[in-house]
Structures are given as C-alpha cells and as structure tokens.
Coordinates of C-alpha atoms in Angstrom, one line a residue:
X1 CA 34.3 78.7 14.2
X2 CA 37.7 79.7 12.9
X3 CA 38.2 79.7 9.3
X4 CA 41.7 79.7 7.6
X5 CA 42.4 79.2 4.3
X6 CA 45.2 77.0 2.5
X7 CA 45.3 74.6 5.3
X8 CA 47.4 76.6 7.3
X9 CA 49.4 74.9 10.7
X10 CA 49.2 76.6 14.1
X11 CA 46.3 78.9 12.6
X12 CA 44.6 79.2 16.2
X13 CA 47.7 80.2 17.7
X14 CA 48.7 82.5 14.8
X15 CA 44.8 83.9 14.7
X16 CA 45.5 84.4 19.1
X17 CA 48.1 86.6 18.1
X18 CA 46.7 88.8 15.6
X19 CA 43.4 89.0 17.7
X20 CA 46.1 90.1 20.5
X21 CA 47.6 92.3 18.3
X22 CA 44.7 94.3 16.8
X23 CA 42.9 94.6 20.4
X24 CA 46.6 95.2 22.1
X25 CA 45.7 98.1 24.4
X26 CA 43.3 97.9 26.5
X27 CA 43.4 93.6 27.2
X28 CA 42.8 92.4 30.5
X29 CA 41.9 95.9 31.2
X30 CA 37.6 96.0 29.9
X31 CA 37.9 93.9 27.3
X32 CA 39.6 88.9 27.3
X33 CA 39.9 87.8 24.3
X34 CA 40.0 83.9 23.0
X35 CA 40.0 83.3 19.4
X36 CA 37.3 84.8 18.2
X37 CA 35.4 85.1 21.5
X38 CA 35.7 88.7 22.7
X39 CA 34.7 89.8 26.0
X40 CA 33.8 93.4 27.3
X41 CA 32.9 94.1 30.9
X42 CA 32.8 97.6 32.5
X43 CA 31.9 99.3 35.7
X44 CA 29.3 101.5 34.1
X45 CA 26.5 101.3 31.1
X46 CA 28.3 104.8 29.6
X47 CA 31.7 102.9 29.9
X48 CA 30.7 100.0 28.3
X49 CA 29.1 102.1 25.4
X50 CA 32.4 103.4 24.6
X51 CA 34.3 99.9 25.4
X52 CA 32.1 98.1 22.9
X53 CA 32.5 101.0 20.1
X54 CA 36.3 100.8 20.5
X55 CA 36.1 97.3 20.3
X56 CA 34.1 97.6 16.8
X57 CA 36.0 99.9 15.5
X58 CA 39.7 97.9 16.1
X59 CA 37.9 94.9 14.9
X60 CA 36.6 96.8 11.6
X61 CA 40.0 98.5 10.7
X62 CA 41.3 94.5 11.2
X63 CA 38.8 93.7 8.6
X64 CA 37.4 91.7 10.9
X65 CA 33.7 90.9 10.9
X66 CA 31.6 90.2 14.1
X67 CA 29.1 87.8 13.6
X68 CA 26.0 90.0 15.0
X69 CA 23.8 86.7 15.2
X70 CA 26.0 84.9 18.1
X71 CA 27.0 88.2 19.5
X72 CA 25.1 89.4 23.4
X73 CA 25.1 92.9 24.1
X74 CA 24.7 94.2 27.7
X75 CA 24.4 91.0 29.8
X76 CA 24.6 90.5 33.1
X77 CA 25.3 86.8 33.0
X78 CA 26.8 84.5 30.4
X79 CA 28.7 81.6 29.6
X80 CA 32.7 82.0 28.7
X81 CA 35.1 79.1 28.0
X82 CA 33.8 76.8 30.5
X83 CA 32.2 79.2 32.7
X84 CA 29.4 81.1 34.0
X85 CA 29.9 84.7 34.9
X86 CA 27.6 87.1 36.2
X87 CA 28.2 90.7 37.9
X88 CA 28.4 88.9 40.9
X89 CA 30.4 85.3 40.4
X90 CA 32.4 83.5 38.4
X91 CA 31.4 79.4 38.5
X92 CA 32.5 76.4 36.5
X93 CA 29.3 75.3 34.1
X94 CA 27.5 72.5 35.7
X95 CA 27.5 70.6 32.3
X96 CA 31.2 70.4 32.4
X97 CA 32.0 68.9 36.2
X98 CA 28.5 66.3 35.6
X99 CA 30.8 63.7 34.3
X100 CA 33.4 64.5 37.2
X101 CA 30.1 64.0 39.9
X102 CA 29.2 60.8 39.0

C-alpha cells in the first residue's frame, strides 16, 4: 500500500518516478520496479547477494523503508503484477484469466 500524505493528485505516478529515480542505474538490467514492488533477479546466488545489498542501500539513502514482513528473498518462483515467474517461465496467474474461461 502506498501512503501519501495531504491528499496528494497523481501520487502513484509521482511515487513511479522517484522510485525510478532513486533505483536509476541498474533498471531493467537485475533489478523492475512497480510502485513499491521491487524485483531482483540474477544469474548467480553471489550476484544476487550484491544486487539485493545495492538495492537496500539506494532504498535506505531514499529514506525508504522496506517492509521486511511482505518481502521474499531468494525465490525461485513468485507472483508479480499479474504473473507467475519462475527461473524457467513467465505465465499469466490462473486466478486472473478464470473469469475470462468461463
């Protein structure tokens, strides 16, 4: 959940860009980001060691806080904006195409 304060307009779109902004280097290359849902992939355990310590530490000097509680470290399979990726695939969640199906 995205919290703004003051009732401010546009704040997802004005949140996208500071997330964008503060993580700037590195997107699309180990590392999507949506709102406040960040995720890291790499090749290698070592690699993604250092990806998710980068990550932290851009986040932290943001003053950003990660919510440790709804946070998954070192999966091989887990559900992203709709879908379902694993090391091996990327599928649509079944939940979402059930309506479509019937």
């Amino acid at each position: 959940m995205l919290v703004t304060l003051f009732s401010l307009y546009n704040a997802p779109a004005t949140f996208q860009n500071y997330i964008n902004y503060v993580l700037y280097n590195a997107l699309n290359n180990y590392y999507t980001v949506y709102l406040n849902n960040v995720l890291i992939f790499s090749k290698t355990y070592t690699k993604h060691i250092k990806h998710i310590n980068k990550i932290i530490q851009r986040l932290g000097n943001a003053r950003l806080q990660i919510n440790i509680n709804k946070s998954k470290f070192y999966a091989t399979k887990t559900k992203y904006l709709s879908l379902i990726i694993s090391t091996n695939s990327i599928t649509i969640d079944p939940k979402k195409v059930q309506a479509l199906q019937k």
